[in-house]
Amino acid sequence: MSAGTYKMTNRIDDKFSVINGKPRKNLIIYITAGYPSIAATEKLVLEIDRAGADIIELGVPFSDPVADGPAIQESSHYALKKHVSLAGVFKLASKVKPKISSALVLMGYYNSILQYGLTKFAGDCSKNGIDGVIVPDLIPEEGGKLKKAAGAHGVKVIFFLAPTSDSTRIKMVSAMSEGFIYCVTVAGITGTRSALPDFKKYIDLIRRFTDKPLALGFGISTPGMLAKVLKHADGAIVGSAVIKVITASIGKENLPGIVGNFVSKLRKGICNNGYHAKKD
Amino acid sequence: MLLPDKRGYFGDFGGRFLPETLVPALLELEAEYSRAKNDIKFIRELEFYRKNYIGRETPLYFAKRLTEYIGGPKIYLKREDLAHTGSHKINNAVGQALLALRMGKKRVIAETGAGQHGVATATVAAKFGLECDVFMGEEDCERQALNVCRMKLLGARVIPVGSGSRTLKDALNEAFRDWVATVRHTYYIFGTVAGPHPYPMMVRDFQSVIGNEARKQIISMEGRLPDYLIACVGGGSNSIGLFHRFYNDRKVSMIGVEAGGKGINSKLHSATLSCGRPGVLHGAYSYMLQDVNGQVVPTHSIAAGLDYPGVGPEHSFYKATGRAEYYAVTDTEALNAYHLLTRIEGIIPALESSHAIGYVIKNRRRFRKGEIIVLNLSGRGDKDVGRNI
Ligand SMILES: Cc1ncc(COP(=O)(O)O)c(C=O)c1O
């Protein structure tokens, strides 16, 4: 199917559909679009999908990614040197979407979207199979315009919560966020960490105010961490760890396979712990 | 009209665009600041340090020989170069350090370009016993080496930033990244009127002391308001500091001078308001230098403190409403002004401030005899000696 010709149903809700009274557990994989090339990203998406990701986040490279640590920063700059643009990412999305069962989400800084034009952006998301958008520098107070534009095209806008968020902000973010809520594990930027803080209380607090699915991200890099996270959360987001695997394998013929293997291992971590996480 | 509004907007510009993690800290800061500015104890304290530590008020100095040289308008220099540490940046650093103390923070961080804000922050940190880390682009560390020494001497840690263009923009990115992780115990002393709400408002308020004094001074010296206010614009704090008190004096023209680098058609400049368009950078919606895809473009200026692709939202508002005009002055024009002022007034200006002087020299025909100019001499030029002869 070519871009714009297929009717899209939003896959995010499906992914978090309720089984035995609880949302399914989701493995969410982040990669930077265009790292190390658009062609490579295309193969990576297919491989990551096959390896068992539920949602794939495509990072739109930005010159000044303040929420990101060194791994994603560098991947972003690398992609920018190759002139990867939002339009290019859309093209990539429309190509891969019909071939995968994962939901597809864009992660990009607000200025990229703003300069593209909110309405055009929302329309192109929908046309090219993007189910949702995550904007790390957009908070609910400023997110109304994007949400309205995206809503008109059935595209979800996912907002963030942080360990510093109090009950007022939890309520505000929960009311705004669609599909799921992106909960950052630690106050900090993206990047792998040797250990995760105790996030049970944080998750419990958020759950007091919302039924929306909660996905935890930042610092998650091993199957063990993933299992721990998914004991409490509905989704786990792995980004920098995947980028590091890509970085270590740039130039190797079987790059997609190596990354796919890494994702499979993460996937097994979930199944082994008995969660309803089977691929559909 | 009281701006910004509750959401931090000056007309269409401003707001808060940054990770959720930092929002609680900004809300807390906003609340603390609004308590402090109405607290007589805080007001007196600030007053005390302004007078006894910064050395305010700074003189409004009639530059007789510069006036003769230009041959038209009378030129007064607001001598922020005489403030403690050598620039206007200390006005803001003292105010925010007092806030940090009120909020019980033990560590402060700052970004710096020319090093003047870094030195000002290191100074107040030394004075109030706070741990201090300053982020500075590697290129700026080289070209403003004197200020790196001063910061270290003052006990601050200077963290060179090697990412991106290795200048002020990247120092800001790194400071934000630090702050996201340390926000519980760290106060970010932001150096200019950019950034997320409440910084543009708060830094403006602390810098408004410049215009408050200048307005009184010129009235007492000349018996009337000036015709022109002129100041250089990097992030925009010394200029807003001068302009703000005159906002309702509609007959007073305001001119902001940006860094034209090697010329505004060369792509090697930092003339954000002259050549940019609105977008979101470093927490606010404001003019910025960007490509068609919204990527921030590299900038250049001989003055590290002006070498920045963004600008404070209140300036964007002034531009959009026509309250102020913005022009660019090149590296060469600024350098000539630097030498000229040094030779005929015995005042070595910062390269940043030299842009404002350069504007007057370049556009001397715009001004008429009998007109009065108040020009903000935002800092002294010791830091620039030796690299531009
Ligand atoms: C002396 C001096 N003037 C001006 C500036 C530019 O900043 P702003 O536009 O915020 O006054 C700087 C910044 O470092 C400076 O050191």
XYZ file of C-alpha atoms and ligand atoms in Angstrom:
685
model
C 0.000 0.000 0.000
C 1.276 3.425 -0.784
C 1.141 6.394 1.511
C -2.262 7.849 2.084
C -4.271 5.063 0.544
C -4.883 2.788 3.506
C -7.279 3.578 6.302
C -5.435 3.399 9.509
C -6.775 2.258 12.806
C -4.706 3.454 15.687
C -2.672 0.557 16.997
C -1.645 1.991 20.347
C -4.890 1.145 22.132
C -4.716 -2.397 20.752
C -1.262 -2.815 22.135
C -2.414 -1.906 25.606
C -5.657 -3.854 25.336
C -6.775 -5.370 28.572
C -6.112 -9.022 29.266
C -7.306 -10.542 32.518
C -8.177 -7.116 33.832
C -4.771 -5.615 33.062
C -3.266 -3.993 30.007
C -0.862 -6.087 27.990
C 2.801 -5.565 28.697
C 4.527 -3.663 25.934
C 8.064 -3.554 24.741
C 8.738 -0.144 23.225
C 11.904 0.305 21.218
C 13.383 3.692 20.312
C 15.693 4.234 17.370
C 16.828 7.470 15.774
C 15.554 7.699 12.222
C 18.424 7.949 9.793
C 20.963 6.441 12.149
C 23.132 5.270 10.533
C 21.046 5.874 7.369
C 17.419 5.929 6.287
C 17.918 2.683 4.405
C 19.369 1.056 7.520
C 16.517 2.358 9.654
C 14.050 0.756 7.297
C 15.680 -2.630 7.801
C 16.032 -2.029 11.533
C 12.328 -1.310 11.947
C 11.377 -4.536 10.201
C 13.856 -6.521 12.257
C 12.852 -4.916 15.552
C 9.219 -5.606 14.744
C 9.984 -9.208 13.975
C 12.002 -9.539 17.168
C 8.926 -8.687 19.186
C 8.603 -4.976 19.778
C 5.068 -3.781 20.370
C 5.671 -0.144 19.667
C 8.531 1.382 17.700
C 9.487 4.942 18.395
C 11.173 6.711 15.520
C 13.315 9.589 16.727
C 13.251 12.679 14.517
C 16.783 14.078 14.743
C 17.081 17.590 16.190
C 20.106 19.834 16.466
C 19.674 20.584 20.171
C 18.124 17.593 21.935
C 18.185 18.847 25.540
C 16.362 15.832 26.974
C 18.879 13.397 25.560
C 22.136 11.944 26.807
C 25.258 11.387 24.703
C 24.153 8.214 22.886
C 20.984 9.668 21.385
C 22.585 13.108 20.912
C 25.312 11.601 18.792
C 22.918 9.479 16.773
C 20.873 12.604 16.142
C 23.837 14.617 14.913
C 24.933 11.718 12.758
C 21.513 11.571 11.112
C 21.426 15.330 10.632
C 24.721 15.218 8.822
C 22.935 12.918 6.409
C 20.188 15.532 6.037
C 17.458 13.434 7.567
C 14.299 15.515 7.823
C 10.776 15.030 9.102
C 9.573 14.618 5.536
C 12.129 11.834 5.101
C 10.953 10.147 8.276
C 7.359 10.218 7.039
C 8.425 8.602 3.808
C 10.216 5.898 5.738
C 7.174 5.350 7.956
C 4.811 4.915 5.033
C 7.131 2.326 3.561
C 7.518 0.190 6.683
C 4.130 0.510 8.314
C 2.284 -1.943 6.076
C 4.979 -4.522 6.750
C 4.935 -4.468 10.554
C 2.525 -5.216 13.338
C 4.092 -2.798 15.834
C 2.505 0.559 16.464
C 4.604 3.410 15.137
C 5.248 6.517 17.166
C 7.315 9.598 16.368
C 9.543 11.149 18.985
C 10.634 14.643 18.083
C 11.358 18.044 19.574
C 8.642 20.631 19.302
C 10.379 23.027 16.948
C 10.671 20.395 14.213
C 6.910 19.917 14.368
C 6.115 23.601 14.700
C 8.151 24.559 11.654
C 6.593 21.752 9.639
C 3.176 23.158 10.567
C 0.960 21.491 13.170
C -1.922 20.758 10.797
C 0.283 19.467 8.027
C 2.205 17.418 10.561
C -0.924 15.798 11.940
C -2.228 15.048 8.471
C 1.057 13.542 7.383
C 1.275 11.423 10.536
C -2.075 9.942 9.749
C -1.317 9.478 6.047
C 1.955 7.744 6.743
C 0.906 5.376 9.468
C 2.102 7.209 12.565
C -0.079 6.242 15.525
C 1.209 8.735 18.060
C 3.741 11.437 18.824
C 5.988 12.010 21.789
C 7.484 15.468 22.250
C 9.966 15.656 25.116
C 9.886 19.457 25.373
C 6.126 19.802 25.246
C 4.154 19.960 28.485
C 0.357 19.861 28.830
C 0.124 23.638 29.306
C 1.610 24.162 25.845
C 0.325 21.013 24.188
C -3.250 22.014 23.405
C -2.626 23.119 19.823
C -0.754 19.990 18.808
C -3.297 17.766 20.516
C -6.143 19.446 18.683
C -4.434 19.168 15.317
C -3.411 15.553 15.935
C -6.819 14.625 17.332
C -8.501 15.699 14.107
C -6.479 13.006 12.344
C -6.732 10.259 14.927
C -3.123 10.650 16.025
C -2.380 10.366 19.724
C -0.192 12.788 21.656
C 1.674 11.164 24.513
C 2.793 13.344 27.418
C 5.373 12.801 30.130
C 5.414 12.382 33.874
C 8.539 12.574 36.006
C 9.430 11.550 39.546
C 9.276 15.269 40.357
C 5.628 15.563 39.237
C 3.182 16.131 42.099
C -0.468 15.087 42.238
C -1.658 18.248 40.484
C 0.639 17.598 37.560
C -0.147 13.890 37.512
C -3.812 14.773 37.089
C -3.068 17.318 34.389
C -0.775 15.038 32.398
C -3.108 12.053 32.775
C -5.992 14.086 31.430
C -3.963 15.208 28.404
C -1.997 12.112 27.496
C -3.462 9.673 25.001
C -2.673 6.012 24.457
C -0.294 5.828 27.376
C 1.721 8.059 29.669
C 5.488 8.205 29.276
C 6.859 8.028 32.811
C 10.549 8.767 33.117
C 12.240 6.509 35.647
C 14.620 9.120 36.984
C 14.999 12.862 36.987
C 17.540 13.133 34.221
C 18.209 12.737 30.532
C 18.104 9.635 28.360
C 20.988 7.235 28.674
C 21.771 3.806 30.016
C 22.189 3.490 33.757
C 23.743 0.749 35.832
C 20.710 0.548 38.094
C 17.207 1.889 38.269
C 15.782 3.660 41.291
C 12.873 2.177 43.192
C 9.947 3.299 41.088
C 7.127 1.307 42.700
C 5.947 4.177 44.866
C 6.050 6.520 41.904
C 3.942 4.161 39.789
C 1.544 3.550 42.659
C 1.098 7.270 43.127
C 0.315 7.794 39.445
C -2.133 4.886 39.470
C -4.132 6.610 42.180
C -5.037 9.273 39.637
C -5.358 7.458 36.339
C -6.279 4.216 34.602
C -4.266 5.057 31.510
C -1.450 2.657 30.634
C 1.935 3.669 32.002
C 5.150 3.118 30.083
C 8.454 3.601 31.872
C 11.514 4.874 30.094
C 15.066 6.253 30.570
C 17.895 4.053 31.677
C 16.359 0.653 30.924
C 18.922 -1.511 29.162
C 18.791 -5.178 30.202
C 16.212 -7.977 30.260
C 16.481 -7.976 34.045
C 15.612 -4.306 34.314
C 12.804 -4.796 31.858
C 11.259 -7.556 33.917
C 11.413 -5.400 37.012
C 9.833 -2.466 35.248
C 7.037 -4.535 33.758
C 6.124 -5.935 37.122
C 4.610 -2.537 37.821
C 4.286 -0.698 34.526
C 2.399 -1.567 31.360
C 5.230 -0.757 29.018
C 8.988 -0.378 29.039
C 10.876 1.893 26.673
C 14.404 1.006 25.624
C 16.319 3.617 23.661
C 19.942 4.425 24.403
C 20.797 0.759 24.899
C 19.555 -0.002 21.372
C 21.410 2.999 19.979
C 24.587 1.722 21.610
C 24.138 -1.655 19.948
C 23.688 0.130 16.621
C 26.752 2.283 17.214
C 28.873 -0.754 17.985
C 27.743 -2.448 14.783
C 27.836 0.356 12.243
C 29.460 -0.881 9.046
C 28.668 -4.511 9.784
C 26.661 -6.293 7.142
C 24.256 -7.879 9.612
C 23.488 -4.732 11.623
C 19.713 -5.323 11.536
C 20.220 -8.909 12.689
C 22.420 -7.870 15.601
C 19.902 -5.299 16.754
C 17.078 -7.782 16.221
C 18.913 -10.271 18.437
C 19.255 -7.680 21.151
C 15.530 -6.937 20.995
C 14.696 -10.657 21.048
C 16.663 -11.018 24.246
C 14.744 -8.153 25.787
C 11.555 -9.788 24.611
C 12.445 -13.081 26.253
C 12.954 -11.267 29.508
C 9.301 -10.393 29.414
C 7.929 -13.796 28.427
C 10.082 -15.598 30.959
C 8.460 -13.609 33.698
C 5.034 -14.784 32.722
C 3.469 -11.601 31.552
C 0.872 -11.354 28.851
C 3.333 -10.098 26.386
C 3.046 -12.386 23.450
C 3.237 -10.900 20.046
C -0.078 -10.957 18.196
C -0.298 46.293 30.747
C 1.505 43.801 32.859
C 3.629 41.385 30.895
C 4.260 38.529 30.775
C 0.839 36.966 31.378
C 0.344 34.100 33.807
C 1.615 31.560 31.301
C 4.765 33.537 30.704
C 3.779 35.072 27.376
C 4.742 38.476 26.045
C 2.103 38.678 23.328
C 2.757 35.594 21.219
C 6.197 34.948 22.651
C 7.529 33.084 25.658
C 5.903 30.193 27.479
C 7.467 27.040 28.770
C 8.826 24.373 26.462
C 10.971 21.893 28.288
C 10.919 18.456 29.873
C 8.235 17.763 32.452
C 10.921 16.917 35.022
C 11.853 20.596 35.294
C 8.358 22.016 35.440
C 7.835 21.558 39.180
C 11.107 23.436 39.787
C 10.006 26.298 37.560
C 6.646 26.497 39.296
C 8.384 26.514 42.639
C 10.757 29.223 41.447
C 7.896 31.304 40.110
C 6.056 31.063 43.417
C 9.158 31.853 45.454
C 10.009 34.816 43.268
C 6.551 36.286 43.538
C 6.755 35.972 47.327
C 10.250 37.436 47.429
C 9.583 40.463 45.286
C 6.857 41.547 47.677
C 8.861 40.721 50.763
C 10.397 43.836 52.270
C 13.239 41.771 53.691
C 14.201 40.497 50.248
C 13.857 43.961 48.724
C 16.116 45.491 51.392
C 18.643 42.716 51.047
C 18.820 43.185 47.298
C 19.087 46.922 47.792
C 21.926 46.406 50.250
C 23.966 44.208 47.931
C 23.326 46.441 44.961
C 24.739 49.391 46.812
C 27.524 47.851 48.848
C 28.594 44.847 46.852
C 27.878 45.645 43.211
C 28.658 49.326 43.700
C 25.418 50.772 42.356
C 24.298 53.121 41.195
C 26.601 53.024 38.215
C 27.392 56.399 36.647
C 25.643 57.814 33.616
C 28.676 59.317 31.993
C 28.600 62.025 29.355
C 31.060 60.843 26.702
C 32.255 64.241 25.575
C 34.897 63.232 23.094
C 32.780 60.464 21.588
C 30.015 63.035 21.238
C 32.421 65.408 19.469
C 33.660 62.608 17.269
C 30.138 61.650 16.197
C 29.309 65.309 15.754
C 25.578 65.334 16.413
C 23.742 63.786 19.329
C 24.891 63.911 22.948
C 25.997 60.461 24.007
C 25.695 59.214 27.561
C 27.177 55.892 28.596
C 25.488 53.848 31.292
C 28.550 52.467 32.989
C 27.664 48.831 33.741
C 31.333 48.106 33.084
C 31.950 49.665 36.494
C 29.690 47.207 38.305
C 31.502 44.600 40.401
C 32.954 41.826 38.193
C 32.835 44.149 35.188
C 29.415 43.785 33.626
C 25.679 43.999 34.127
C 25.505 40.228 34.662
C 26.111 40.641 38.391
C 22.753 42.461 38.808
C 20.955 39.265 37.912
C 23.368 36.863 39.622
C 22.967 38.583 43.006
C 19.178 38.559 42.724
C 19.012 34.897 41.798
C 21.583 33.849 44.393
C 19.391 35.415 47.078
C 16.491 33.380 45.707
C 18.585 30.208 45.720
C 19.368 30.827 49.391
C 15.699 31.392 50.199
C 14.896 28.102 48.490
C 17.552 26.270 50.460
C 19.557 25.166 47.414
C 23.173 24.286 48.037
C 24.472 24.192 44.492
C 24.128 26.623 41.622
C 24.849 26.119 37.938
C 25.136 28.592 35.098
C 25.836 28.793 31.389
C 28.183 31.397 30.052
C 29.411 32.688 26.715
C 31.698 35.636 27.294
C 32.338 34.322 30.765
C 30.829 37.400 32.399
C 27.751 35.612 33.620
C 29.926 32.717 34.715
C 32.170 35.062 36.671
C 29.161 36.815 38.201
C 27.692 33.467 39.253
C 31.021 32.189 40.591
C 31.312 35.438 42.532
C 27.962 35.190 44.277
C 28.551 31.495 44.883
C 31.819 32.351 46.628
C 30.167 35.088 48.590
C 27.211 32.993 49.770
C 29.046 29.683 50.132
C 27.342 27.776 47.352
C 28.832 25.019 45.224
C 29.106 26.279 41.651
C 29.441 24.626 38.241
C 29.625 26.736 35.093
C 29.073 25.337 31.599
C 31.045 27.032 28.861
C 31.608 26.114 25.219
C 35.151 24.981 24.422
C 35.573 27.709 21.843
C 34.505 30.313 24.400
C 36.867 28.860 27.017
C 39.675 29.580 24.578
C 38.635 33.041 23.513
C 37.648 34.232 26.988
C 40.456 32.534 28.871
C 40.805 35.339 31.423
C 37.283 34.729 32.647
C 37.937 30.989 32.908
C 40.839 31.816 35.255
C 38.659 34.153 37.285
C 35.934 31.564 37.718
C 38.409 28.942 38.850
C 40.030 31.387 41.223
C 36.608 32.057 42.676
C 36.223 28.359 43.392
C 33.849 27.405 40.604
C 34.220 24.357 38.417
C 34.276 25.271 34.742
C 32.900 22.491 32.549
C 33.989 22.884 28.919
C 31.276 21.855 26.471
C 32.502 20.165 23.308
C 29.197 19.373 21.620
C 27.615 21.216 18.699
C 29.152 24.580 17.905
C 31.071 24.608 21.225
C 29.610 28.012 22.157
C 26.863 29.528 24.297
C 23.973 27.546 22.802
C 25.699 24.293 23.660
C 26.598 25.499 27.138
C 22.888 26.124 27.661
C 21.978 22.634 26.427
C 24.454 21.107 28.850
C 23.282 23.251 31.761
C 19.693 22.123 31.143
C 20.826 18.503 30.977
C 22.611 18.871 34.285
C 19.635 20.596 35.845
C 17.162 17.879 34.808
C 19.211 15.424 36.832
C 20.028 17.641 39.815
C 16.955 19.816 40.093
C 16.128 18.756 43.637
C 19.144 20.422 45.181
C 20.438 22.656 42.388
C 19.391 26.160 41.419
C 19.971 27.210 37.802
C 21.133 30.845 37.704
C 20.058 31.595 34.156
C 22.084 34.422 32.624
C 19.777 36.249 30.294
C 16.146 37.089 29.541
C 15.634 33.921 27.467
C 14.635 30.454 28.668
C 11.357 29.194 30.085
C 9.026 31.291 32.230
C 9.712 32.750 34.812
C 13.318 33.443 33.764
C 12.638 36.096 31.100
C 10.497 38.039 33.560
C 12.703 37.545 36.568
C 16.002 38.348 34.877
C 14.393 41.425 33.337
C 13.233 42.579 36.743
C 16.715 42.177 38.212
C 18.291 43.987 35.250
C 15.720 46.767 35.208
C 17.798 48.519 37.812
C 19.854 49.749 34.827
C 16.987 51.641 33.229
C 15.498 52.741 36.536
C 18.753 54.490 37.409
C 19.426 55.783 33.901
C 15.994 57.374 33.662
C 16.463 59.285 36.889
C 20.005 60.205 36.000
C 19.253 61.578 32.565
C 16.311 63.564 33.873
C 18.488 65.119 36.536
C 21.329 65.822 34.088
C 19.356 66.946 31.062
C 15.966 67.732 32.484
C 14.312 65.450 30.001
C 14.067 61.919 28.660
C 16.528 60.714 26.037
C 15.590 60.339 22.383
C 17.314 57.008 21.987
C 18.260 54.011 24.067
C 20.875 51.788 22.497
C 22.202 48.461 23.727
C 23.669 45.260 22.346
C 21.507 42.141 22.240
C 22.782 38.641 22.866
C 20.101 36.879 24.869
C 18.831 40.362 25.586
C 19.307 41.077 29.280
C 21.333 44.295 29.334
C 19.119 45.792 26.634
C 15.828 44.843 28.291
C 17.343 46.044 31.558
C 17.839 49.458 30.010
C 14.629 49.532 27.938
C 12.041 48.256 30.334
C 11.529 51.313 32.519
C 11.091 53.438 29.399
C 8.477 51.161 27.837
C 5.654 53.650 28.303
C 7.780 56.661 27.359
C 6.565 56.407 23.794
C 8.814 59.157 22.488
C 11.928 57.285 23.524
C 13.193 55.128 20.636
C 14.851 51.842 21.470
C 17.541 50.264 19.360
C 18.852 46.776 19.938
C 22.142 45.928 18.252
C 22.823 42.337 17.297
C 26.000 40.674 16.160
C 26.337 40.911 12.379
C 29.490 38.797 12.402
C 30.965 38.707 8.934
C 27.817 40.288 7.512
C 24.174 39.289 7.675
C 24.304 37.811 4.187
C 27.294 35.650 5.050
C 25.465 33.119 7.283
C 28.242 33.837 9.770
C 26.391 36.023 12.236
C 24.129 35.922 15.299
C 21.532 38.484 14.245
C 18.538 36.580 15.560
C 15.888 39.290 15.407
C 17.177 40.750 12.165
C 17.400 37.462 10.268
C 15.547 34.755 12.206
C 11.966 33.647 12.578
C 9.953 32.465 15.572
C 10.388 28.975 16.923
C 11.059 27.055 20.112
C 14.562 26.984 21.518
C 15.744 26.620 25.108
C 12.339 26.715 26.682
C 10.571 29.588 24.957
C 8.827 30.526 21.736
C 10.812 33.417 20.335
C 12.852 34.489 17.347
C 15.672 32.109 16.539
C 18.113 31.327 13.763
C 17.009 28.111 12.097
C 16.872 26.331 8.772
C 13.663 25.389 6.947
C 13.352 22.223 9.013
C 13.601 24.041 12.315
C 17.160 22.923 13.029
C 19.215 25.534 14.838
C 21.913 26.892 12.531
C 25.518 27.649 13.488
C 26.229 31.234 14.492
C 29.252 33.451 14.608
C 30.318 36.592 16.394
C 33.604 37.986 17.518
C 31.789 38.645 20.803
C 31.203 35.362 22.619
C 28.347 36.887 24.621
C 26.385 37.678 21.462
C 27.170 34.428 19.660
C 23.779 32.826 20.260
C 20.966 31.755 17.877
C 18.136 32.679 20.257
C 16.835 35.782 21.979
C 14.529 36.573 24.882
C 10.790 36.521 24.137
C 10.224 40.071 25.339
C 12.460 41.315 22.526
C 10.450 39.297 20.023
C 7.414 41.062 21.408
C 9.107 44.469 21.124
C 10.024 43.686 17.551
C 6.602 42.359 16.585
C 4.873 45.404 18.063
C 7.436 47.858 16.737
C 8.377 49.133 20.189
C 12.056 48.590 19.486
C 14.158 48.365 16.342
C 16.899 45.823 15.849
C 19.971 46.120 13.659
C 23.176 44.231 13.119
C 26.753 45.482 13.419
C 29.623 43.432 12.021
C 32.733 42.115 13.757
C 34.854 44.736 12.037
C 32.566 47.618 12.939
C 32.477 46.442 16.538
C 36.260 46.112 16.656
C 36.698 49.620 15.303
C 34.337 50.917 17.968
C 36.259 48.989 20.616
C 39.474 50.739 19.630
C 37.866 54.111 19.208
C 36.212 54.267 22.596
C 39.384 53.041 24.242
C 41.473 55.741 22.591
C 39.185 58.739 22.969
C 37.412 58.054 26.243
C 39.902 55.866 28.072
C 37.263 53.194 28.493
C 37.933 49.679 27.172
C 34.501 48.288 26.357
C 33.575 44.621 26.110
C 33.338 43.431 22.507
C 29.634 42.854 23.156
C 29.063 46.468 24.192
C 31.258 47.627 21.308
C 28.470 46.566 18.955
C 26.189 49.236 20.439
C 28.886 51.873 19.995
C 29.548 50.581 16.495
C 25.924 51.206 15.628
C 26.163 54.879 16.582
C 29.364 55.367 14.618
C 27.997 53.614 11.561
C 24.676 55.443 11.637
C 25.832 58.813 12.855
C 23.761 60.531 10.167
C 20.589 59.106 11.594
C 20.983 61.265 14.679
C 20.611 65.020 14.908
C 22.250 67.703 16.944
C 20.541 68.208 20.258
C 19.282 64.635 20.439
C 20.238 62.560 23.422
C 21.402 58.960 23.331
C 21.718 56.716 26.366
C 23.935 53.801 25.412
C 24.399 50.827 27.682
C 28.056 50.050 28.177
C 27.218 46.552 29.383
C 30.731 45.464 30.287
C 34.414 46.175 30.302
C 36.795 44.755 27.761
C 39.699 43.381 29.777
C 38.539 39.897 28.888
C 39.024 40.701 25.207
C 42.474 42.237 25.392
C 45.145 40.481 23.396
C 43.004 38.633 20.908
C 41.902 41.334 18.541
C 44.585 43.876 17.915
C 29.428 42.546 28.612
C 28.305 41.802 28.011
N 27.378 42.465 27.327
C 26.342 41.833 26.746
C 26.203 40.470 26.811
C 25.070 39.844 26.086
O 24.045 39.336 26.911
P 22.682 40.092 27.086
O 22.108 40.319 25.723
O 21.860 39.145 27.893
O 22.907 41.353 27.794
C 27.140 39.725 27.533
C 27.006 38.269 27.640
O 27.851 37.531 27.983
C 28.220 40.418 28.135
O 29.148 39.746 28.816
